[in-house]
Each structure stands twice: as structure tokens, then as C-alpha cells.
mmCIF file of C-alpha atoms in Angstrom:
data_model
loop_
_atom_site.group_PDB
_atom_site.id
_atom_site.type_symbol
_atom_site.label_atom_id
_atom_site.label_comp_id
_atom_site.label_asym_id
_atom_site.label_seq_id
_atom_site.Cartn_x
_atom_site.Cartn_y
_atom_site.Cartn_z
ATOM 1 C CA UNK A 1 -20.583 102.067 -104.686
ATOM 2 C CA UNK A 2 -18.212 103.267 -102.049
ATOM 3 C CA UNK A 3 -14.555 103.594 -102.746
ATOM 4 C CA UNK A 4 -11.995 103.209 -100.023
ATOM 5 C CA UNK A 5 -8.849 105.095 -100.821
ATOM 6 C CA UNK A 6 -5.550 104.517 -99.084
ATOM 7 C CA UNK A 7 -2.715 106.935 -99.378
ATOM 8 C CA UNK A 8 0.879 106.069 -98.850
ATOM 9 C CA UNK A 9 4.193 107.524 -99.721
ATOM 10 C CA UNK A 10 7.768 106.841 -98.750
ATOM 11 C CA UNK A 11 10.652 109.239 -99.022
ATOM 12 C CA UNK A 12 14.238 108.345 -98.448
ATOM 13 C CA UNK A 13 17.609 110.013 -98.783
ATOM 14 C CA UNK A 14 19.660 107.122 -100.124
ATOM 15 C CA UNK A 15 17.450 104.698 -101.875
ATOM 16 C CA UNK A 16 18.341 101.688 -103.950
ATOM 17 C CA UNK A 17 15.804 100.266 -106.412
ATOM 18 C CA UNK A 18 16.840 96.726 -105.474
ATOM 19 C CA UNK A 19 15.659 97.290 -101.882
ATOM 20 C CA UNK A 20 12.156 98.501 -102.621
ATOM 21 C CA UNK A 21 9.526 95.963 -101.695
ATOM 22 C CA UNK A 22 7.270 95.281 -104.647
ATOM 23 C CA UNK A 23 3.733 95.630 -103.346
ATOM 24 C CA UNK A 24 2.402 93.875 -106.429
ATOM 25 C CA UNK A 25 3.885 90.551 -105.313
ATOM 26 C CA UNK A 26 1.363 90.331 -102.461
ATOM 27 C CA UNK A 27 -1.279 87.838 -103.597
ATOM 28 C CA UNK A 28 -3.983 89.972 -102.011
ATOM 29 C CA UNK A 29 -3.131 92.983 -104.127
ATOM 30 C CA UNK A 30 -3.535 93.555 -107.855
ATOM 31 C CA UNK A 31 -1.414 96.105 -109.666
ATOM 32 C CA UNK A 32 -3.321 97.920 -112.390
ATOM 33 C CA UNK A 33 -2.488 96.616 -115.867
ATOM 34 C CA UNK A 34 -4.266 97.270 -119.117
ATOM 35 C CA UNK A 35 -4.646 93.539 -119.797
ATOM 36 C CA UNK A 36 -6.134 92.723 -116.383
ATOM 37 C CA UNK A 37 -9.780 93.291 -115.600
ATOM 38 C CA UNK A 38 -11.303 92.857 -112.173
ATOM 39 C CA UNK A 39 -13.540 89.838 -111.587
ATOM 40 C CA UNK A 40 -15.938 89.249 -108.717
ATOM 41 C CA UNK A 41 -13.571 86.691 -107.156
ATOM 42 C CA UNK A 42 -11.171 89.605 -106.540
ATOM 43 C CA UNK A 43 -13.653 91.005 -103.998
ATOM 44 C CA UNK A 44 -12.691 88.967 -100.944
ATOM 45 C CA UNK A 45 -13.594 91.338 -98.126
ATOM 46 C CA UNK A 46 -16.574 90.856 -95.847
ATOM 47 C CA UNK A 47 -19.609 92.485 -97.484
ATOM 48 C CA UNK A 48 -21.827 95.041 -95.820
ATOM 49 C CA UNK A 49 -25.195 93.506 -96.595
ATOM 50 C CA UNK A 50 -27.507 96.237 -95.332
ATOM 51 C CA UNK A 51 -25.484 99.250 -96.336
ATOM 52 C CA UNK A 52 -26.102 101.974 -98.861
ATOM 53 C CA UNK A 53 -23.755 100.541 -101.487
ATOM 54 C CA UNK A 54 -23.475 97.246 -103.318
ATOM 55 C CA UNK A 55 -19.680 97.107 -103.508
ATOM 56 C CA UNK A 56 -16.525 98.766 -102.272
ATOM 57 C CA UNK A 57 -13.208 98.849 -104.097
ATOM 58 C CA UNK A 58 -10.153 99.487 -101.963
ATOM 59 C CA UNK A 59 -7.663 101.306 -104.166
ATOM 60 C CA UNK A 60 -4.192 102.543 -103.342
ATOM 61 C CA UNK A 61 -2.005 105.049 -105.125
ATOM 62 C CA UNK A 62 1.434 105.132 -103.595
ATOM 63 C CA UNK A 63 4.815 106.475 -104.506
ATOM 64 C CA UNK A 64 8.419 106.131 -103.513
ATOM 65 C CA UNK A 65 10.814 108.883 -104.329
ATOM 66 C CA UNK A 66 14.456 108.634 -103.543
ATOM 67 C CA UNK A 67 17.360 110.917 -104.242
ATOM 68 C CA UNK A 68 20.972 109.892 -104.304
ATOM 69 C CA UNK A 69 23.636 112.531 -104.508
ATOM 70 C CA UNK A 70 26.530 111.606 -106.779
ATOM 71 C CA UNK A 71 29.177 114.354 -106.726
ATOM 72 C CA UNK A 72 27.129 117.451 -107.617
ATOM 73 C CA UNK A 73 24.416 115.530 -109.463
ATOM 74 C CA UNK A 74 21.149 114.283 -108.032
ATOM 75 C CA UNK A 75 19.835 110.929 -109.174
ATOM 76 C CA UNK A 76 16.063 110.531 -108.832
ATOM 77 C CA UNK A 77 14.463 107.120 -108.345
ATOM 78 C CA UNK A 78 10.698 107.049 -108.652
ATOM 79 C CA UNK A 79 8.059 104.336 -108.338
ATOM 80 C CA UNK A 80 4.311 104.968 -108.458
ATOM 81 C CA UNK A 81 1.855 102.119 -107.881
ATOM 82 C CA UNK A 82 -1.869 101.768 -108.451
ATOM 83 C CA UNK A 83 -3.173 98.817 -106.448
ATOM 84 C CA UNK A 84 -6.497 97.052 -105.843
ATOM 85 C CA UNK A 85 -6.641 95.436 -102.399
ATOM 86 C CA UNK A 86 -8.647 92.187 -102.552
ATOM 87 C CA UNK A 87 -9.069 91.694 -98.804
ATOM 88 C CA UNK A 88 -10.485 95.185 -98.258
ATOM 89 C CA UNK A 89 -12.758 95.143 -101.317
ATOM 90 C CA UNK A 90 -16.199 93.589 -101.091
ATOM 91 C CA UNK A 91 -19.441 93.057 -102.958
ATOM 92 C CA UNK A 92 -22.919 92.173 -101.768
ATOM 93 C CA UNK A 93 -23.365 88.675 -103.283
ATOM 94 C CA UNK A 94 -26.983 89.472 -104.229
ATOM 95 C CA UNK A 95 -25.879 92.379 -106.407
ATOM 96 C CA UNK A 96 -23.092 90.907 -108.521
ATOM 97 C CA UNK A 97 -23.915 92.241 -111.968
ATOM 98 C CA UNK A 98 -21.743 92.882 -114.987
ATOM 99 C CA UNK A 99 -22.837 96.519 -114.920
ATOM 100 C CA UNK A 100 -21.644 96.962 -111.324
ATOM 101 C CA UNK A 101 -18.348 95.191 -112.043
ATOM 102 C CA UNK A 102 -17.742 97.477 -115.045
ATOM 103 C CA UNK A 103 -18.444 100.469 -112.803
ATOM 104 C CA UNK A 104 -15.925 99.222 -110.231
ATOM 105 C CA UNK A 105 -13.333 98.565 -112.951
ATOM 106 C CA UNK A 106 -13.639 102.185 -114.033
ATOM 107 C CA UNK A 107 -12.904 103.304 -110.470
ATOM 108 C CA UNK A 108 -9.681 101.279 -110.714
ATOM 109 C CA UNK A 109 -8.983 102.810 -114.138
ATOM 110 C CA UNK A 110 -9.481 106.312 -112.718
ATOM 111 C CA UNK A 111 -6.943 105.497 -110.005
ATOM 112 C CA UNK A 112 -4.498 104.499 -112.751
ATOM 113 C CA UNK A 113 -5.105 107.788 -114.610
ATOM 114 C CA UNK A 114 -4.162 109.675 -111.458
ATOM 115 C CA UNK A 115 -1.181 107.400 -110.776
ATOM 116 C CA UNK A 116 0.061 108.330 -114.257
ATOM 117 C CA UNK A 117 -0.515 112.019 -113.583
ATOM 118 C CA UNK A 118 1.471 111.700 -110.376
ATOM 119 C CA UNK A 119 4.242 109.810 -112.182
ATOM 120 C CA UNK A 120 4.367 112.564 -114.833
ATOM 121 C CA UNK A 121 4.391 115.463 -112.369
ATOM 122 C CA UNK A 122 7.008 113.903 -110.114
ATOM 123 C CA UNK A 123 9.259 112.851 -112.993
ATOM 124 C CA UNK A 124 9.131 116.339 -114.538
ATOM 125 C CA UNK A 125 9.778 118.212 -111.282
ATOM 126 C CA UNK A 126 13.120 119.713 -110.388
ATOM 127 C CA UNK A 127 14.080 118.505 -106.934
ATOM 128 C CA UNK A 128 16.892 119.500 -104.641
ATOM 129 C CA UNK A 129 18.174 117.829 -101.504
ATOM 130 C CA UNK A 130 16.421 120.535 -99.496
ATOM 131 C CA UNK A 131 13.014 120.499 -101.212
ATOM 132 C CA UNK A 132 12.333 116.984 -102.456
ATOM 133 C CA UNK A 133 10.337 115.841 -99.409
ATOM 134 C CA UNK A 134 8.056 118.851 -99.157
ATOM 135 C CA UNK A 135 7.752 119.374 -102.911
ATOM 136 C CA UNK A 136 6.892 115.743 -103.682
ATOM 137 C CA UNK A 137 4.425 115.671 -100.790
ATOM 138 C CA UNK A 138 2.731 118.835 -102.090
ATOM 139 C CA UNK A 139 2.494 117.330 -105.592
ATOM 140 C CA UNK A 140 1.049 114.112 -104.182
ATOM 141 C CA UNK A 141 -1.513 115.927 -102.022
ATOM 142 C CA UNK A 142 -2.712 118.132 -104.899
ATOM 143 C CA UNK A 143 -2.990 115.113 -107.211
ATOM 144 C CA UNK A 144 -4.804 113.096 -104.549
ATOM 145 C CA UNK A 145 -7.269 115.910 -103.895
ATOM 146 C CA UNK A 146 -8.114 116.055 -107.621
ATOM 147 C CA UNK A 147 -8.355 112.254 -107.729
ATOM 148 C CA UNK A 148 -10.885 112.101 -104.886
ATOM 149 C CA UNK A 149 -12.961 114.849 -106.498
ATOM 150 C CA UNK A 150 -12.952 113.019 -109.846
ATOM 151 C CA UNK A 151 -14.117 109.767 -108.190
ATOM 152 C CA UNK A 152 -16.995 111.574 -106.458
ATOM 153 C CA UNK A 153 -18.115 113.227 -109.695
ATOM 154 C CA UNK A 154 -17.958 109.870 -111.499
ATOM 155 C CA UNK A 155 -20.209 108.241 -108.884
ATOM 156 C CA UNK A 156 -22.602 111.182 -108.821
ATOM 157 C CA UNK A 157 -22.979 111.450 -112.600
ATOM 158 C CA UNK A 158 -23.469 107.698 -113.067
ATOM 159 C CA UNK A 159 -25.551 107.283 -109.893
ATOM 160 C CA UNK A 160 -22.980 104.705 -108.765
ATOM 161 C CA UNK A 161 -23.170 102.885 -112.083
ATOM 162 C CA UNK A 162 -26.957 102.694 -112.336
ATOM 163 C CA UNK A 163 -27.296 105.135 -115.250
ATOM 164 C CA UNK A 164 -26.167 103.052 -118.225
ATOM 165 C CA UNK A 165 -25.921 105.924 -120.742
ATOM 166 C CA UNK A 166 -23.823 108.043 -118.348
ATOM 167 C CA UNK A 167 -21.707 104.995 -117.557
ATOM 168 C CA UNK A 168 -20.895 104.577 -121.261
ATOM 169 C CA UNK A 169 -19.961 108.272 -121.565
ATOM 170 C CA UNK A 170 -17.616 107.956 -118.603
ATOM 171 C CA UNK A 171 -16.114 104.730 -119.925
ATOM 172 C CA UNK A 172 -15.233 106.499 -123.178
ATOM 173 C CA UNK A 173 -13.701 109.443 -121.318
ATOM 174 C CA UNK A 174 -11.676 107.296 -118.916
ATOM 175 C CA UNK A 175 -10.378 105.183 -121.800
ATOM 176 C CA UNK A 176 -9.383 108.408 -123.580
ATOM 177 C CA UNK A 177 -7.527 109.592 -120.479
ATOM 178 C CA UNK A 178 -5.712 106.252 -120.207
ATOM 179 C CA UNK A 179 -4.716 106.434 -123.857
ATOM 180 C CA UNK A 180 -3.469 110.032 -123.687
ATOM 181 C CA UNK A 181 -1.399 109.248 -120.571
ATOM 182 C CA UNK A 182 0.041 105.971 -121.880
ATOM 183 C CA UNK A 183 3.544 107.447 -121.903
ATOM 184 C CA UNK A 184 3.406 107.371 -118.103
ATOM 185 C CA UNK A 185 2.082 103.877 -117.507
ATOM 186 C CA UNK A 186 4.100 101.647 -115.236
ATOM 187 C CA UNK A 187 6.786 99.563 -116.904
#
């Protein structure tokens, strides 16, 4: 399993929630939701048939942070998304197994855990007009670094989903992390 990770963030000075494009409306993208599970039909990218991995999930964690100054008060607007990109995700058709799909789903779930961590850290931070760009970028970069490390450890300890017992241990842990961060799931 190879995971393709895209990073994006947008910062603006005067931002209106009504003008933010909703990336989840794109039919080729799936926003993480606890009631949605990936299916093989979601993997629409061109497969690499002779590569080292059987599947690749293209996942995106992005955020938009805007600050509006009203008199002496700062109003913070924050959106964090966790997205699966169908067109960039692929599977070798000869290797479509339930075990591999469950492994890929957990990669998506890990991305959601880190989207929630980012949402929490950004929402709890004290921003000023002078520091919000650099401070939010630093928070994002630190979170993203931890996220990438976590994904690598997950693949290594499960041998990319081939070690069933380890896979079950990780599934329990990731579900625990989702549950304990439920206060920061997307509305």
C-alpha cells in the first residue's frame, strides 16, 4: 500500500464562510464521514500493475483559516477537510480483497484523526492579525509531520495490511482515537 498525501491550506484576511468552495461537492472526492466506508468502485485511478503495492489511496487534509477584524475583536473562521480523491486512488484489480480494502479504509480514518487534531489545535490557538498566517502554518506543518510518521508506522507494523493480527490491533486503536476526538469531527 502506498499512500499519496496532498497538502493544501488557504489563508485569507477577510473571509466569508459563504464564499468558501466546498471541496466535498466534487463527485470525484469523498469527505470522510463515520457512516461512509470506502468501496473498490471509489478507486478510479489507473492502477500500477507491476509496482510494489496493491493499492494507493490519495488523501487530502486541508484547512482554511480566515480572520475578520470587527472593532477590536478578531473573528476566526475555520474549516478543516479530510478528503479521499477517487481519480488519484487506484487498486490492482487482481488484488481486490476485503482485507486490503479494510487496510485502506484505516488510512482514511487515520487522516480523519489528524484532521481532528488540526481542527482542535487551530480552534484552541490564540491568533492575532500579525501571527495568524505563520502560526497556523506552523501548526499545520507539525501536525502533518506527525500524520505522515503515523501512516508509515501503520504500514510497517501491519506489513501494508498483510498481518491480520496487527491489522486488528491497529483497527482498535484507530477507532479509539476517532472516538476520543469525536468532539472535533466535522459538522
